Coordinates of C-alpha atoms in Angstrom, one line a residue:
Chain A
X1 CA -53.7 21.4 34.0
X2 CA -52.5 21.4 29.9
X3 CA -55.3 23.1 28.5
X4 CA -56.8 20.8 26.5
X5 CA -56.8 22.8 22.8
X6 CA -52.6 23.0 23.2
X7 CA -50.5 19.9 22.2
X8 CA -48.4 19.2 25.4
X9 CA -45.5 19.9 24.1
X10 CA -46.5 23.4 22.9
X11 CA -43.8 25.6 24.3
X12 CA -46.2 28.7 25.1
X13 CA -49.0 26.6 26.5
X14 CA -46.1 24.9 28.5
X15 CA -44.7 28.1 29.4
X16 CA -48.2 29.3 30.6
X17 CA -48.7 26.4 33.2
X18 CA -45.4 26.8 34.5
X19 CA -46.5 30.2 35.6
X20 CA -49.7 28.8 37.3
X21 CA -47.6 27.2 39.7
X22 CA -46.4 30.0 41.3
X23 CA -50.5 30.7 41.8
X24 CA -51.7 27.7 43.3
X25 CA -55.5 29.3 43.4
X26 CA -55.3 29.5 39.5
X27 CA -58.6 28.8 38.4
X28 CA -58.3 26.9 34.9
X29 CA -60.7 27.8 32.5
X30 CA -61.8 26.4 29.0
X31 CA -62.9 28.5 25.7
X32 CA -66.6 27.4 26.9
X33 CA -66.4 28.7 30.4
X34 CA -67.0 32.3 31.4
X35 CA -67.2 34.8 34.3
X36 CA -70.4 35.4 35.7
X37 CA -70.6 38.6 38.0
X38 CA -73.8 39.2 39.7
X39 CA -75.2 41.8 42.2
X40 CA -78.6 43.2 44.4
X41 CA -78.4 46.5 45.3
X42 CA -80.6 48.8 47.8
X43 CA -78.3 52.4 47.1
X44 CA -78.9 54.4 44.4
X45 CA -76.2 55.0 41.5
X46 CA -74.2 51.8 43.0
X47 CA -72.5 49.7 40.1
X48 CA -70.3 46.7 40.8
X49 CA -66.8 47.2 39.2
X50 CA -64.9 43.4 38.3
X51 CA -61.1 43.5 37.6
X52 CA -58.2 40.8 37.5
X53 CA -55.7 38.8 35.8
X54 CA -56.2 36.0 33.7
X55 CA -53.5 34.1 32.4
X56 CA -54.0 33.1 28.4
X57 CA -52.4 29.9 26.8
X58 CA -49.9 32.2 25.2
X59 CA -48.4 32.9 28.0
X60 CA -49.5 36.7 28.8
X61 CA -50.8 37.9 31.6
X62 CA -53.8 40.3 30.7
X63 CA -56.1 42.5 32.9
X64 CA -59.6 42.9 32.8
X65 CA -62.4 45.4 34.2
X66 CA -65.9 45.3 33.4
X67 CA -68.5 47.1 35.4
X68 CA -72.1 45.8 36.3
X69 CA -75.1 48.5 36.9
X70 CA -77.1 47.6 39.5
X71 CA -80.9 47.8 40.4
X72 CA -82.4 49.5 43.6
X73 CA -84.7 47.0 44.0
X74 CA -82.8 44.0 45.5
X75 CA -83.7 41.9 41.8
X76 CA -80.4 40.4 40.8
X77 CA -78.7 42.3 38.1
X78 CA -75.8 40.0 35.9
X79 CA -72.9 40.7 33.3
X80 CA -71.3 37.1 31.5
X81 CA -68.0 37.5 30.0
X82 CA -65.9 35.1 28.0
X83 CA -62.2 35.5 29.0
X84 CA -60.8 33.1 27.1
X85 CA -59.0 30.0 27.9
X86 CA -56.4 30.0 30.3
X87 CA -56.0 30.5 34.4
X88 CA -58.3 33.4 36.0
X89 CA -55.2 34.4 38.7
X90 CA -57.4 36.9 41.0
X91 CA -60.4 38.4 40.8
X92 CA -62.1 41.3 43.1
X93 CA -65.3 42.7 42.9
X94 CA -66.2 45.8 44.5
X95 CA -68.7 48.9 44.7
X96 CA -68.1 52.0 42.5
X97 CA -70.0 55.2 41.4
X98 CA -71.8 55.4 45.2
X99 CA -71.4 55.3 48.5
X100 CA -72.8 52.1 50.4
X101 CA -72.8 50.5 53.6
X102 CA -71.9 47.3 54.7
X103 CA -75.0 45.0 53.6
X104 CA -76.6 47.0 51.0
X105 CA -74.9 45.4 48.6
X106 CA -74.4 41.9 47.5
X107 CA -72.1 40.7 44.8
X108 CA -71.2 37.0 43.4
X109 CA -68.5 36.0 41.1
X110 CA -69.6 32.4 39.3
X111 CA -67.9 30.7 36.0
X112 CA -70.4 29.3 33.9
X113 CA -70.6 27.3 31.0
X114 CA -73.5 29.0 28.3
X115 CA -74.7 32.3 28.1
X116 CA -75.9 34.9 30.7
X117 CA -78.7 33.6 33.2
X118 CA -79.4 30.1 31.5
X119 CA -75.8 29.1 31.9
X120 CA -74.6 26.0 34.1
X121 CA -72.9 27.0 37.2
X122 CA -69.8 25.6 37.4
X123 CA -67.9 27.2 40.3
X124 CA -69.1 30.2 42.8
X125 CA -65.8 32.0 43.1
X126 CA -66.8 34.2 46.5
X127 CA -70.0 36.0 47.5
X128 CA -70.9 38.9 50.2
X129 CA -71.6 41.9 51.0
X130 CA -69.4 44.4 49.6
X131 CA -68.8 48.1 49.6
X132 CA -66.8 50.5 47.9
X133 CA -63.6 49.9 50.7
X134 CA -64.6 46.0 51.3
X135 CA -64.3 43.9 48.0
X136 CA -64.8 40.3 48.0
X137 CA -62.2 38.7 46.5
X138 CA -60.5 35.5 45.0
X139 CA -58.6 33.4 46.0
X140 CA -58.5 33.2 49.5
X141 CA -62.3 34.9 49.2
X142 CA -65.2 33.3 51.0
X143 CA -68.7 32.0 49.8
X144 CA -71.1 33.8 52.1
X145 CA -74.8 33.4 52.7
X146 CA -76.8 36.7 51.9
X147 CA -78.1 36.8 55.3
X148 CA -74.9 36.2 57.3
X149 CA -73.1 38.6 59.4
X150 CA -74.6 42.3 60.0
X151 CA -77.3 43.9 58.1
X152 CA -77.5 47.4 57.5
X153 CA -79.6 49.4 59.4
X154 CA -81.1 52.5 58.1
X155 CA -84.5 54.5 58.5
X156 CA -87.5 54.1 56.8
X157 CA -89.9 57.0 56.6
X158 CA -93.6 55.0 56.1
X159 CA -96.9 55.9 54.3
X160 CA -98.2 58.6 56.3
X161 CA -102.2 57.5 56.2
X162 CA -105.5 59.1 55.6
X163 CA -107.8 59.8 58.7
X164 CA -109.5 56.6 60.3
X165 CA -106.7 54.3 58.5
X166 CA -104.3 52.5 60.5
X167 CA -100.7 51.9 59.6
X168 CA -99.1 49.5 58.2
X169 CA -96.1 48.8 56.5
X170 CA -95.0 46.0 54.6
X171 CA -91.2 44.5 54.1
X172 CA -90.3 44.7 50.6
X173 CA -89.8 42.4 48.0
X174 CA -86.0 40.9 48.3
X175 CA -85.6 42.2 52.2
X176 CA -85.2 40.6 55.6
X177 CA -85.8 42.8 58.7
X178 CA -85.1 43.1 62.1
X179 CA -87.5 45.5 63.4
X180 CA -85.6 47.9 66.1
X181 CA -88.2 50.4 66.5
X182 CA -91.1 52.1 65.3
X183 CA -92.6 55.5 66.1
X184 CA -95.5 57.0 65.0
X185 CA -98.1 59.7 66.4
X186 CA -101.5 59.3 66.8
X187 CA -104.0 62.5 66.5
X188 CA -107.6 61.8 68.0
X189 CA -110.7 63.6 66.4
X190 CA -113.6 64.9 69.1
X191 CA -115.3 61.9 69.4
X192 CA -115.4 60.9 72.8
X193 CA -113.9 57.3 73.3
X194 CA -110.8 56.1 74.4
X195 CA -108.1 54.4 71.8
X196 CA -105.5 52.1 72.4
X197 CA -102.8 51.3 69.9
X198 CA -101.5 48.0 69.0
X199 CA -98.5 47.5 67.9
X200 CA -98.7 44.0 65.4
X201 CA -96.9 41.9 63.4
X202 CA -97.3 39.4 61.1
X203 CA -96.7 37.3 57.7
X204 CA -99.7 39.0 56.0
X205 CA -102.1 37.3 56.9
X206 CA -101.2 35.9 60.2
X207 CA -100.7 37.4 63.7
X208 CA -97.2 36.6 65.4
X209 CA -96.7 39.4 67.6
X210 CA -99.2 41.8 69.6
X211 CA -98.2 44.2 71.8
X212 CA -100.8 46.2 73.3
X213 CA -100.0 50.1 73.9
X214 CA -100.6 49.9 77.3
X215 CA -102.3 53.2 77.9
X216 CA -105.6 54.9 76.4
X217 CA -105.7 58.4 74.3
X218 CA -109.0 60.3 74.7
X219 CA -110.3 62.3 72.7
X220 CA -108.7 65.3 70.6
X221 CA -105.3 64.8 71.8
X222 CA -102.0 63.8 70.1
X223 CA -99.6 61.5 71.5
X224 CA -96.3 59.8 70.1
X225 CA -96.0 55.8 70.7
X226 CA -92.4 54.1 70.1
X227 CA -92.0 50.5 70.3
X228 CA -88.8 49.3 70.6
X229 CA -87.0 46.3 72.0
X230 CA -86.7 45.4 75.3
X231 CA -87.7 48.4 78.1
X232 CA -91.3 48.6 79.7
X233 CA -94.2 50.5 79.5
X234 CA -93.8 53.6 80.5
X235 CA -95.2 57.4 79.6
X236 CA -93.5 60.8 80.0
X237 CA -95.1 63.8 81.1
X238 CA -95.4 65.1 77.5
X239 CA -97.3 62.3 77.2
X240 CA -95.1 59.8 74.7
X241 CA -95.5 56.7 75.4
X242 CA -92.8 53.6 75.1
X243 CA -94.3 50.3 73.8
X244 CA -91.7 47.0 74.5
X245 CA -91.6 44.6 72.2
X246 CA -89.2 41.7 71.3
X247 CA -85.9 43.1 69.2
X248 CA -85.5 39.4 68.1
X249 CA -87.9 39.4 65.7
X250 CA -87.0 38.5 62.0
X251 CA -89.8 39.6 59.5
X252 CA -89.8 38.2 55.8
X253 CA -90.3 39.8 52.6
X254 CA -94.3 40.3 52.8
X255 CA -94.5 40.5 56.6
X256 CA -96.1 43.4 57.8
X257 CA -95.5 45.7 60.8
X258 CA -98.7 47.3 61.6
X259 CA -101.3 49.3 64.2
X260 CA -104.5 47.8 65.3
X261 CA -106.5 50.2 67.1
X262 CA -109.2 50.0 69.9
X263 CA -111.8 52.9 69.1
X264 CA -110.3 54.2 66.6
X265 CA -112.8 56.9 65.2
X266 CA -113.1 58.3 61.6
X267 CA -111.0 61.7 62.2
X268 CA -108.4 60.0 63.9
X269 CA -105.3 60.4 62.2
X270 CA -101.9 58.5 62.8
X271 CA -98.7 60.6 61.2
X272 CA -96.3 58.8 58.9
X273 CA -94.5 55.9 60.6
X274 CA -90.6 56.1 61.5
X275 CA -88.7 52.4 61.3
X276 CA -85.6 51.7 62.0
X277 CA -84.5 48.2 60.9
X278 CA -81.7 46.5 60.1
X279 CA -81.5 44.6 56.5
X280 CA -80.4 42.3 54.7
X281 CA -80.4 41.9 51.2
X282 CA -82.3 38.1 50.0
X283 CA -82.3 39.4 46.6
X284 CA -85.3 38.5 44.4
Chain B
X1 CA -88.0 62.0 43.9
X2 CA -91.7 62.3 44.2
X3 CA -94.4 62.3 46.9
X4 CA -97.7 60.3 45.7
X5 CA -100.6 60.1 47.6
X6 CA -102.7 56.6 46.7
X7 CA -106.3 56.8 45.3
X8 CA -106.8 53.5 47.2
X9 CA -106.2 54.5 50.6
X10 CA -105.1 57.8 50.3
X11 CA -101.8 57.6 51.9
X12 CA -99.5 59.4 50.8
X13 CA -95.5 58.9 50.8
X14 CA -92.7 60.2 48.9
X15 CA -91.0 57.3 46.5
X16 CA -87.4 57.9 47.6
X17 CA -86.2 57.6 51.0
X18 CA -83.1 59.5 53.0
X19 CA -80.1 58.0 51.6
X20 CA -81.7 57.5 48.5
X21 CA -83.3 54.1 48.7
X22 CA -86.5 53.2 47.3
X23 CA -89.7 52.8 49.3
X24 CA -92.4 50.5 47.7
X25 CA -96.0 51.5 49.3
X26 CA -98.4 49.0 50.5
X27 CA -102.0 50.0 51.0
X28 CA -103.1 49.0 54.1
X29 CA -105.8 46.6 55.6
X30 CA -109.6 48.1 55.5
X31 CA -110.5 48.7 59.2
X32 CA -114.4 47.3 59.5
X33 CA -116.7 47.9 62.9
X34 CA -119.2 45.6 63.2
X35 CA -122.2 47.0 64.1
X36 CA -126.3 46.7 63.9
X37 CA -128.0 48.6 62.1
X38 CA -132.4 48.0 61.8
X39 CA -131.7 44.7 63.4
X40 CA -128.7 43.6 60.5
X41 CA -125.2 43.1 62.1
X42 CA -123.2 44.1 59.7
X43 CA -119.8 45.7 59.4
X44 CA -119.0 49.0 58.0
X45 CA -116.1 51.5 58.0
X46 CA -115.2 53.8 60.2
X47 CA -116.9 56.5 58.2
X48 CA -120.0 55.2 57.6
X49 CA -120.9 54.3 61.4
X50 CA -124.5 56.0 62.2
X51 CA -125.4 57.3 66.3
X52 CA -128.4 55.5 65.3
X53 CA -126.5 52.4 65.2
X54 CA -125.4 49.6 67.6
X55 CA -122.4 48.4 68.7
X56 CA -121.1 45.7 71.4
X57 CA -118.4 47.5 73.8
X58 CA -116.8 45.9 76.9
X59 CA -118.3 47.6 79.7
X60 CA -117.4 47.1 83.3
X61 CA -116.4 44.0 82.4
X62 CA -119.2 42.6 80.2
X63 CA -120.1 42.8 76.6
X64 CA -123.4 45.1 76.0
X65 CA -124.9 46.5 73.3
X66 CA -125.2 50.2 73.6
X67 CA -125.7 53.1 70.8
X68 CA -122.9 54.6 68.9
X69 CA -123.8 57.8 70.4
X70 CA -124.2 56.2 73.9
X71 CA -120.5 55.5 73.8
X72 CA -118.8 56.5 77.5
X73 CA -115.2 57.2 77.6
X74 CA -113.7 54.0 78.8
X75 CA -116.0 51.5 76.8
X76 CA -113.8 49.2 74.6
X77 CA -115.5 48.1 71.3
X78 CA -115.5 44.6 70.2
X79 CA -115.6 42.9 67.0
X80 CA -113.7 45.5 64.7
X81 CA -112.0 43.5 62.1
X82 CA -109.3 44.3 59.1
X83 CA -110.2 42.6 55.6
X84 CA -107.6 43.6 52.4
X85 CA -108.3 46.6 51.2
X86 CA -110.7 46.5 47.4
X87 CA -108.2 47.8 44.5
X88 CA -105.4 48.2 46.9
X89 CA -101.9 48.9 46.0
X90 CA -98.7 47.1 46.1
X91 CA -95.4 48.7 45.0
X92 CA -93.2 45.5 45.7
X93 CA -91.3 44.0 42.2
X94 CA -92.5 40.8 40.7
X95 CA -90.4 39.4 38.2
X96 CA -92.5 39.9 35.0
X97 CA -90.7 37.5 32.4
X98 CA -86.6 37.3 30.9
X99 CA -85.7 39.8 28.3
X100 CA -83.5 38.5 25.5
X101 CA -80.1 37.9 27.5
X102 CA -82.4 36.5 30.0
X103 CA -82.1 39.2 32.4
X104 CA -85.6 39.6 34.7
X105 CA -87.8 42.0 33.8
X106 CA -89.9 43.7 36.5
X107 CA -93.4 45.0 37.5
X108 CA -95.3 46.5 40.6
X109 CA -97.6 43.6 41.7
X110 CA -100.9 45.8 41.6
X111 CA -101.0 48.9 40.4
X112 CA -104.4 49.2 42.3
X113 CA -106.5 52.3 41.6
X114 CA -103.6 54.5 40.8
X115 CA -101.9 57.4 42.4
X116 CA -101.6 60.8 42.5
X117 CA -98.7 63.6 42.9
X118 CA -99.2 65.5 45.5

């Protein structure tokens, strides 16, 4: 395309398109347009770094960088910057100043038309998951949905509660989860009943998944429940106890992964909560 | 990083998680036993359940009412329920408003009644 500020019979502008055609993924860009380069981020210190070539109406081939700081708190974090007009030749976007894993972090490369967030999205260039080794790129990058392909799994250490309280633990704002496991220990007080823990889920206010613990704990003992997928019920003879439930499950930002417990008594006291789920980033 | 405990519920948690990722605490639900107490079912917590009182447990398999302090072993209680917690907190970002460039600008959804450093 003749950009459309240049007389076509401009000899740099002429000279400038020529050069596009050895880059058939040239993306042509107006004065108006710009470079959007967005990002949601779970790892701490993790800034996106954006470099390329773009291709001015004079002629020159020019390099950029910029870099984007990210939030740890899956919101979506932006930078807008005018390049000029001309053909944006390649673009990658990558991870810099940390070291993630695949999944906890999502970039986007966008032109828009107007300034930062209120601008008019005119093209999404690629979008994924990227890393500090895996860019996403363009060309020849691809559009990704935030949830598609492997999340990352890591541990999550819950709130460890106060005597008589049950746990629970909610997903966070921004998050998806598939629950792998959960352990947690249970210490019962002297009074004499017998408990059995539930392990539930559900959407905060609504019950999709029970599983029962299967077995009782008396009084003044202290036992260590994990529910994970697939398996039975079964107990060792140092008394921890394995609790199946379904690894399929997908849980939602809000969902909660909780204990309901039969007889549970005022002293009884459940230890801080280990998960271990795999994420993915829905940003927020 | 810091570990808090939470005047709502008093759990306590530390803010930053192995590997550095943030953890956003969510008090949890308020565990109620129903019970009867001079003739007035009511339900109470955990804490605040009398020998004096009265509660339904499943009993070789039927439902009877039998004193807190009449309680055998292998009696199941019935009719605990969960109800959200008074003044509970909840960590989890809600975007608050744009700033000029029209960036989001966060907050906590509910402070609740506060925390503590432990």
């Amino acid at each position: 395309m003749v950009p459309s500020s240049q007389s076509a019979m401009d000899p740099a502008a002429a000279a400038a398109y020529a050069r596009t055609l050895g880059a058939p993924g040239a993306f042509y860009m107006t004065g108006e347009d710009a470079l959007q380069i967005s990002g949601w981020n779970i790892t701490s210190a993790a800034r996106l770094r954006a470099s390329g070539r773009f291709l001015g109406c004079d002629g020159v081939i020019r390099s950029f960088e910029h870099d984007l700081p990210l939030t740890t708190d899956r919101v979506i974090a932006s930078l807008t910057r005018q390049l000029g007009e001309g053909w944006l030749l390649n673009l990658t976007v990558r991870v810099t100043g940390a070291t993630s894993v695949y999944g906890q972090t999502v970039a986007r490369a966008q032109v828009v038309r107007g300034l930062e967030t209120s601008g008019i999205v005119l093209a999404t260039l690629c979008h994924g998951a990227v890393t500090s080794m895996q860019p996403i790129a363009f060309p020849n990058g691809r559009v990704l949905s935030m949830v598609e392909g492997p999340g990352a799994v890591r541990s999550v250490t819950g709130t460890d509660p106060a005597a008589g309280v049950e746990i629970s633990e909610t997903v966070p704002t921004g998050a998806r989860w598939r629950l792998l496991s959960v352990s947690f220990a249970l210490v019962t007080d002297a009074t004499v009943a017998t408990r059995i823990p539930a392990v539930v889920v559900d959407d905060g206010t609504n019950t999709y998944s029970r599983t029962d613990g299967g077995v009782g704990q008396t009084a003044s003992l202290t036992r260590i429940f994990t529910a994970a997928g697939g398996g039975m019920f079964a107990t060792n003879v140092g008394g921890q106890h394995h609790i199946p439930f379904s690894n399929r499950l997908l849980l939602l930002a809000g969902h909660r992964v909780r204990t309901v417990t039969s007889n549970l008594q005022a002293g009884d006291n459940y230890g801080a909560p280990q998960l271990l789920v795999e994420e993915w980033i829905e940003g927020a | 990083m810091a570990r808090l405990k939470c005047r709502a519920c008093g759990g306590e948690y530390d803010t930053d998680q192995p590997g550095g990722f943030l953890y956003f605490h969510v008090c949890p639900p308020l565990s109620r036993i129903r019970v009867t107490r001079g003739g007035v079912e009511q339900d109470v917590a955990a804490d605040s359940v009398r020998p004096t009182d009265t509660v339904k447990v499943r009993r070789a398999g039927a439902v009877v009412d039998v004193l807190v302090s009449a309680v055998q072993p292998d009696d199941q209680r019935v009719g605990d329920s969960s109800i959200e917690r008074p003044n509970r907190r909840d960590e989890n970002v809600v975007v608050s408003g744009y700033d000029e460039r029209g960036h989001p600008t966060v907050t906590i959804r509910s402070a609740g009644a506060g925390v503590d450093r432990v």
